PDB file of C-alpha atoms in Angstrom:
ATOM      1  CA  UNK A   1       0.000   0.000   0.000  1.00 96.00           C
ATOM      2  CA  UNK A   2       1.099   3.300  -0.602  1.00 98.00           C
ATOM      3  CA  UNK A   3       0.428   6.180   2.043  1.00 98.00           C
ATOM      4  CA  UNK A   4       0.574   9.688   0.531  1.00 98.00           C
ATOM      5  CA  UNK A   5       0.650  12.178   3.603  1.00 98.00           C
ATOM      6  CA  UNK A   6       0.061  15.308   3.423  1.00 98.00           C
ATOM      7  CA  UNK A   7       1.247  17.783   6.266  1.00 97.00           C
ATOM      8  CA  UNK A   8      -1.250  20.330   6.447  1.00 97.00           C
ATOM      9  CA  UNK A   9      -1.089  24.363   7.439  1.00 96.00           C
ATOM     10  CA  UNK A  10      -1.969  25.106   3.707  1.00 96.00           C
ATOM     11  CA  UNK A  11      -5.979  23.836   3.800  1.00 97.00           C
ATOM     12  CA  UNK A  12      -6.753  25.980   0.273  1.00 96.00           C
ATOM     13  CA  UNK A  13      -4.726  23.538  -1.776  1.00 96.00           C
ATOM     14  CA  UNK A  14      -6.314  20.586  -0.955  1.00 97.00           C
ATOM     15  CA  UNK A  15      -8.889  20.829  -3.256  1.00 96.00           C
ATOM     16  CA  UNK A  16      -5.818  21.140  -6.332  1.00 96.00           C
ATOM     17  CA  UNK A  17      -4.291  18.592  -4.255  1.00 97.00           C
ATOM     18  CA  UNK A  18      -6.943  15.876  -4.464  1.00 97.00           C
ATOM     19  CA  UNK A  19      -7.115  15.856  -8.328  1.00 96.00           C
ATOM     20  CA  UNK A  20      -3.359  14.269  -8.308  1.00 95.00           C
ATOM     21  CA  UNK A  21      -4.051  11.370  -5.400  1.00 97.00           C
ATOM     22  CA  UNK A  22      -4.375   7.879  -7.351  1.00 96.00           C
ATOM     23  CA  UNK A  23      -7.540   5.819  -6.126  1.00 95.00           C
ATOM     24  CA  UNK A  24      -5.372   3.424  -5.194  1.00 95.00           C
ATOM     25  CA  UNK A  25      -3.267   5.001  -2.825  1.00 97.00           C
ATOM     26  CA  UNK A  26      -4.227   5.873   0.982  1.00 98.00           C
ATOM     27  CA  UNK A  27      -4.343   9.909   1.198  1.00 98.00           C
ATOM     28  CA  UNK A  28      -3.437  11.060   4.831  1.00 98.00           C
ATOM     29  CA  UNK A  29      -3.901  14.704   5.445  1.00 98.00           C
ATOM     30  CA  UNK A  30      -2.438  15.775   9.009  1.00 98.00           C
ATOM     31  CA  UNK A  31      -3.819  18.964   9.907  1.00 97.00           C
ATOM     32  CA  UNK A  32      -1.909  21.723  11.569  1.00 97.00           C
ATOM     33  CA  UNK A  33      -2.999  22.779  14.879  1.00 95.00           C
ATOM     34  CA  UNK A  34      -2.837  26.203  13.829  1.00 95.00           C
ATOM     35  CA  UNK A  35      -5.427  25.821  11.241  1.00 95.00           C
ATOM     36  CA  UNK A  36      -9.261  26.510  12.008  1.00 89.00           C
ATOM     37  CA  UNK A  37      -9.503  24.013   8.618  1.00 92.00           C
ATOM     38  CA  UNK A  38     -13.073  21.935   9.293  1.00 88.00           C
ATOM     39  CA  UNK A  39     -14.280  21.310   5.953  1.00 91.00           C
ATOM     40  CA  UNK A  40     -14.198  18.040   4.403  1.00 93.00           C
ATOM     41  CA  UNK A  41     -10.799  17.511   2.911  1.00 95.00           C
ATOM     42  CA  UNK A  42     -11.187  14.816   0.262  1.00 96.00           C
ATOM     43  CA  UNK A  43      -8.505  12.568   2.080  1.00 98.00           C
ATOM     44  CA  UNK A  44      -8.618   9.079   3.237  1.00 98.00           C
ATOM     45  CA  UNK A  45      -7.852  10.048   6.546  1.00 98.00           C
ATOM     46  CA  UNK A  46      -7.927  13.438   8.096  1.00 98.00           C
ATOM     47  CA  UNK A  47      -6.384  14.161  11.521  1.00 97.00           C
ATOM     48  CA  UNK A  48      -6.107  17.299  13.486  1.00 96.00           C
ATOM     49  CA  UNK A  49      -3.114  17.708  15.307  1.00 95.00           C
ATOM     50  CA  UNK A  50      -2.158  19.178  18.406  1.00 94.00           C
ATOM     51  CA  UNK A  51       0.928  19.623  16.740  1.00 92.00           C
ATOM     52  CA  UNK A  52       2.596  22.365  14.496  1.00 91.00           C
ATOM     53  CA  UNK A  53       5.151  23.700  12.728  1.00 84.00           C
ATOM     54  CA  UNK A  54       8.634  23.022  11.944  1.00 83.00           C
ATOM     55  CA  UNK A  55       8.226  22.947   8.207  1.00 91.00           C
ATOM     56  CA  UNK A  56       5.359  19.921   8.980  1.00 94.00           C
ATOM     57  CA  UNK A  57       8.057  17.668  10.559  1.00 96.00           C
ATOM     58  CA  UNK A  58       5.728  16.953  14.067  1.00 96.00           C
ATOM     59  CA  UNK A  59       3.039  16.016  11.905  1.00 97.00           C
ATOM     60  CA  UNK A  60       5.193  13.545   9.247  1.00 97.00           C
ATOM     61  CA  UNK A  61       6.362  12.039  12.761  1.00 98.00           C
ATOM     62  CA  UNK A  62       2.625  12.232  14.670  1.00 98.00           C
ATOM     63  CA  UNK A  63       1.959  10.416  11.460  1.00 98.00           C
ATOM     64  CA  UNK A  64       4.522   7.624  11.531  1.00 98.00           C
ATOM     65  CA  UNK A  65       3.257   7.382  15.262  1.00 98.00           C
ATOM     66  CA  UNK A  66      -0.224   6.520  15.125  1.00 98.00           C
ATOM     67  CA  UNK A  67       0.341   4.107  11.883  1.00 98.00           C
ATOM     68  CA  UNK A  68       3.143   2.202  13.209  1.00 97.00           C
ATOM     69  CA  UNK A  69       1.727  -1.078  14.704  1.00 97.00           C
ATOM     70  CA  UNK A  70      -0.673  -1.329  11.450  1.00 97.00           C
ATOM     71  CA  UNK A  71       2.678  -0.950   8.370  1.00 98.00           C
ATOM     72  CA  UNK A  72       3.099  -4.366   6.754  1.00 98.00           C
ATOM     73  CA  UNK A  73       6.465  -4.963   5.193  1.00 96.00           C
ATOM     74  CA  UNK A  74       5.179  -4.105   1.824  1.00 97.00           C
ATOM     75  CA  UNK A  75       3.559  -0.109   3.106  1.00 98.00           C
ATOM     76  CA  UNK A  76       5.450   2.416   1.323  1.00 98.00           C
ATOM     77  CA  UNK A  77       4.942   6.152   2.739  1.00 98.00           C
ATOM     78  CA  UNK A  78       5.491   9.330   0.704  1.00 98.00           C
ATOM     79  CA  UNK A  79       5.336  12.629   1.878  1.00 98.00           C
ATOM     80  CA  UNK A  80       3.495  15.181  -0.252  1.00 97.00           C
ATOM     81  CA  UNK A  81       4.250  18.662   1.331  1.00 96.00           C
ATOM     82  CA  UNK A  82       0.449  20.921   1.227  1.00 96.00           C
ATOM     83  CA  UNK A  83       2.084  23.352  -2.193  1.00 95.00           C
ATOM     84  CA  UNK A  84       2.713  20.225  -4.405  1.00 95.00           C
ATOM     85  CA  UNK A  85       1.479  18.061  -6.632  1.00 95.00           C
ATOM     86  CA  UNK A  86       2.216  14.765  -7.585  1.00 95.00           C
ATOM     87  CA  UNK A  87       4.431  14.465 -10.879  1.00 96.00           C
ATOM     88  CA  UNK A  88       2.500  12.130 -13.578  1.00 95.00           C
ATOM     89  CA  UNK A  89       5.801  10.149 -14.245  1.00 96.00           C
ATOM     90  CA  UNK A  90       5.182   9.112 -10.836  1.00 96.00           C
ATOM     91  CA  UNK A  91       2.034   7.518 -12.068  1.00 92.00           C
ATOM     92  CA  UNK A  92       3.689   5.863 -14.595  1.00 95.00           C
ATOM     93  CA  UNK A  93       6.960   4.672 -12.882  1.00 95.00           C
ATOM     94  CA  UNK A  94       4.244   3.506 -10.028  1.00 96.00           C
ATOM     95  CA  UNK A  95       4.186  -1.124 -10.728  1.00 96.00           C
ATOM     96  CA  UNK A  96       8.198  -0.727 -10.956  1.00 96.00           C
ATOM     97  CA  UNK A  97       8.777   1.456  -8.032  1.00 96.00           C
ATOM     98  CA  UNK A  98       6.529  -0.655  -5.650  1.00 96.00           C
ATOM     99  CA  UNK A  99       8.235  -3.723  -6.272  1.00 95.00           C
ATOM    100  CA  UNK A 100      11.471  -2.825  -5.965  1.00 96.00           C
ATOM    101  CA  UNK A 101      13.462  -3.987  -2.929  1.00 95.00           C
ATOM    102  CA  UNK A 102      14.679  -1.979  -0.366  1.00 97.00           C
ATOM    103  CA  UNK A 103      14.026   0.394   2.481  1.00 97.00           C
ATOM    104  CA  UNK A 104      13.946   4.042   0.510  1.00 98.00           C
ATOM    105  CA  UNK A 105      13.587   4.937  -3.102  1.00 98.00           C
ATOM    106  CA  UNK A 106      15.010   8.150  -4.568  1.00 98.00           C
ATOM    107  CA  UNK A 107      14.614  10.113  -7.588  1.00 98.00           C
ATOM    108  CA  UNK A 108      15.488  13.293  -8.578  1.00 97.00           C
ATOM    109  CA  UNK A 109      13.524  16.585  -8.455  1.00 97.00           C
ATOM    110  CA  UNK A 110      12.462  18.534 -12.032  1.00 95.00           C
ATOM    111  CA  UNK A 111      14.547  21.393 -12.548  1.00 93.00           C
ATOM    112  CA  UNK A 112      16.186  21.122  -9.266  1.00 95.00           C
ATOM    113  CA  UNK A 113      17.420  18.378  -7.872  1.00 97.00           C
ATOM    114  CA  UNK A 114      19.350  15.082  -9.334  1.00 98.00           C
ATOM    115  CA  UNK A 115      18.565  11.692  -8.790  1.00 98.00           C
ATOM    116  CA  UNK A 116      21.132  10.263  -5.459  1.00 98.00           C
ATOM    117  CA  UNK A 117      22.396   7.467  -4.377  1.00 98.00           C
ATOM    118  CA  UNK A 118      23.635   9.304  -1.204  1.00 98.00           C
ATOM    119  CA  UNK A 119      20.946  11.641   0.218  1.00 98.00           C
ATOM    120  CA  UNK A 120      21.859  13.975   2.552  1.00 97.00           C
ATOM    121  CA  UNK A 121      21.319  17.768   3.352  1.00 97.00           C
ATOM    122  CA  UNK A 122      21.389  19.586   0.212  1.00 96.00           C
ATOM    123  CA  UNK A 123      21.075  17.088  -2.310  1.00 97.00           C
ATOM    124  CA  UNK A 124      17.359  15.757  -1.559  1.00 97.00           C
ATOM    125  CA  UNK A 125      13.553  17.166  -0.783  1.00 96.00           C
ATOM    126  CA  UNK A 126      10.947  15.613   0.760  1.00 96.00           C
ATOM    127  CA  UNK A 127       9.214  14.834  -2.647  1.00 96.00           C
ATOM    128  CA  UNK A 128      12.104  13.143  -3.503  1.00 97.00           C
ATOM    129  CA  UNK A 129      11.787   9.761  -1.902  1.00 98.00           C
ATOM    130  CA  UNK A 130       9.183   7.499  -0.521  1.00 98.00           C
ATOM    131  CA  UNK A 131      10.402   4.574   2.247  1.00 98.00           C
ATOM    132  CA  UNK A 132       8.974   1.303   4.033  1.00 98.00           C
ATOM    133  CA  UNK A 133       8.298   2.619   7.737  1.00 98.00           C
ATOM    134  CA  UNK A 134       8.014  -1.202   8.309  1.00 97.00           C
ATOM    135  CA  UNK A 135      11.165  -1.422   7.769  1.00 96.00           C
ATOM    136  CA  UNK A 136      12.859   1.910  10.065  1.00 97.00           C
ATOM    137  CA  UNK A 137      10.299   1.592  12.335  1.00 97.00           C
ATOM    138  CA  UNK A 138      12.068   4.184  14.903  1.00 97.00           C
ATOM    139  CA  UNK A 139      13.414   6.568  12.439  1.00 98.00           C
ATOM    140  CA  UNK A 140      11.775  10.053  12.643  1.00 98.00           C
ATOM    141  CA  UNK A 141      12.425  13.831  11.382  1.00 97.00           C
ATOM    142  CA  UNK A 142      14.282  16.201  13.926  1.00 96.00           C
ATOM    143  CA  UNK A 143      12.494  19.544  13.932  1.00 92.00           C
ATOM    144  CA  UNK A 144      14.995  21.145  11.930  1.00 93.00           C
ATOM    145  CA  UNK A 145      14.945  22.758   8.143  1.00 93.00           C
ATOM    146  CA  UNK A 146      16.978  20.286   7.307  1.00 95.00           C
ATOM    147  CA  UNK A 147      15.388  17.190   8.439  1.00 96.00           C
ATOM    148  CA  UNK A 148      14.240  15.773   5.527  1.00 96.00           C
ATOM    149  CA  UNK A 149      18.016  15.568   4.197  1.00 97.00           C
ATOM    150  CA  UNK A 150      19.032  13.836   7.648  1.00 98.00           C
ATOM    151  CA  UNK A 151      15.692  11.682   7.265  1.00 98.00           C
ATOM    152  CA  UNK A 152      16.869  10.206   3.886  1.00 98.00           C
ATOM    153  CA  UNK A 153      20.313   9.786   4.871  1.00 98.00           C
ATOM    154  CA  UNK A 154      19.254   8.208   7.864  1.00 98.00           C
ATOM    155  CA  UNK A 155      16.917   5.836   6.076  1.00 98.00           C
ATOM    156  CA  UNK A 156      19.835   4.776   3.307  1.00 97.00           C
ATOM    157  CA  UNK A 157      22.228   4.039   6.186  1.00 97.00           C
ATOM    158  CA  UNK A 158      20.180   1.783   8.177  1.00 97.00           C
ATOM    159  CA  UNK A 159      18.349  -0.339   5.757  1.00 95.00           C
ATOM    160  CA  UNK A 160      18.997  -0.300   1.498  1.00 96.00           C
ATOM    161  CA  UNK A 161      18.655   2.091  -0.752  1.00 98.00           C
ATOM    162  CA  UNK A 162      17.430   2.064  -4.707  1.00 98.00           C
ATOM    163  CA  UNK A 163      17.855   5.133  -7.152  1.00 98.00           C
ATOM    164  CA  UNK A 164      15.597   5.602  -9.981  1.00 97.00           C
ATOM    165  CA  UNK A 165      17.769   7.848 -12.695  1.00 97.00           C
ATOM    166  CA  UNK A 166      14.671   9.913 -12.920  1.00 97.00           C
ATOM    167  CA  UNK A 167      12.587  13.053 -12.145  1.00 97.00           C
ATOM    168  CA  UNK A 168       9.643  12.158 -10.682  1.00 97.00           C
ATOM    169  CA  UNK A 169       8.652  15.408  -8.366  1.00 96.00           C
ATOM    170  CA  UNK A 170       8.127  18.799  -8.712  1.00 95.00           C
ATOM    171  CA  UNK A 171       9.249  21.514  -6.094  1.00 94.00           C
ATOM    172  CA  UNK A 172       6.457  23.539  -4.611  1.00 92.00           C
ATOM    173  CA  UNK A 173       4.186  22.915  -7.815  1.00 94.00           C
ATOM    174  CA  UNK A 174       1.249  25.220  -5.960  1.00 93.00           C
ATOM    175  CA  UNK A 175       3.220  28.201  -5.063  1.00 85.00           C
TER     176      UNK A 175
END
């Protein structure tokens, strides 16, 4: 299964937002505490944190936390920040990506980012991996800017890594 989360402080793009989510694929949105946001969302799952801030990082974790005992071996989670979209070659690239191997993909980001083999602070965005929680089950972001470079570098260290030689995100796609 593959869990798309979305960290939400953003609530007016989830409308754009919703067009891109696949049927087939588990939208989370976690709401910022410092939202008022009670509309319907169009997500899976929508829960309203207590927490907020740090560039969504408490909410990727909060996530991670309350889905932990239920990821199978075979969950992948991606993290689709609130001002993005998901890229359609990631659609397309979707049957090969899921059965590949290993504890985090990586690709590169379009006009921005390469495709890594060694992700680390700098080098790789949020948009530009997914991973098997099941797998780094105590790994979590620090509450830093650059977390999701020490996330990713993290991840490739303690379990295996697989890099796709392609662009298959955009970089804040709604801003």
């Amino acid at each position: 299964m593959l869990y798309i989360v979305t960290p939400c402080s953003r609530p007016e793009n989830l409308k754009r937002i919703r067009q891109y989510i696949p049927p087939w694929a588990t939208w989370v949105v976690m709401m910022d505490a410092k939202t008022d946001y009670k509309e319907p969302t169009g997500a899976s799952v929508t829960h309203y944190s207590q927490n907020s801030g740090f560039w969504g990082h408490p909410l990727r974790n909060e996530f991670l936390d309350l889905y932990q005992d239920q990821f199978t071996e075979n969950d992948w989670v991606y993290y689709l920040d609130d001002d993005n979209i998901l890229h359609p070659k990631f659609y397309e690239q979707w049957d090969s990506l899921n059965s590949l191997d290993s504890s985090i993909v990586t690709w590169g980001q379009e006009g921005r980012l390469r495709p890594t083999t060694d992700p680390k602070v700098g080098n790789i965005d949020t948009a530009c991996f997914m991973f098997r929680p099941y797998h780094l089950p105590t790994l979590r972001f620090q509450s830093s800017y650059e977390a999701d470079g020490l996330f990713a570098q993290a991840a490739a260290l303690r379990g295996t890594l697989i890099c796709v030689d392609a662009y298959l995100c955009y970089y804040n796609a709604l801003r």
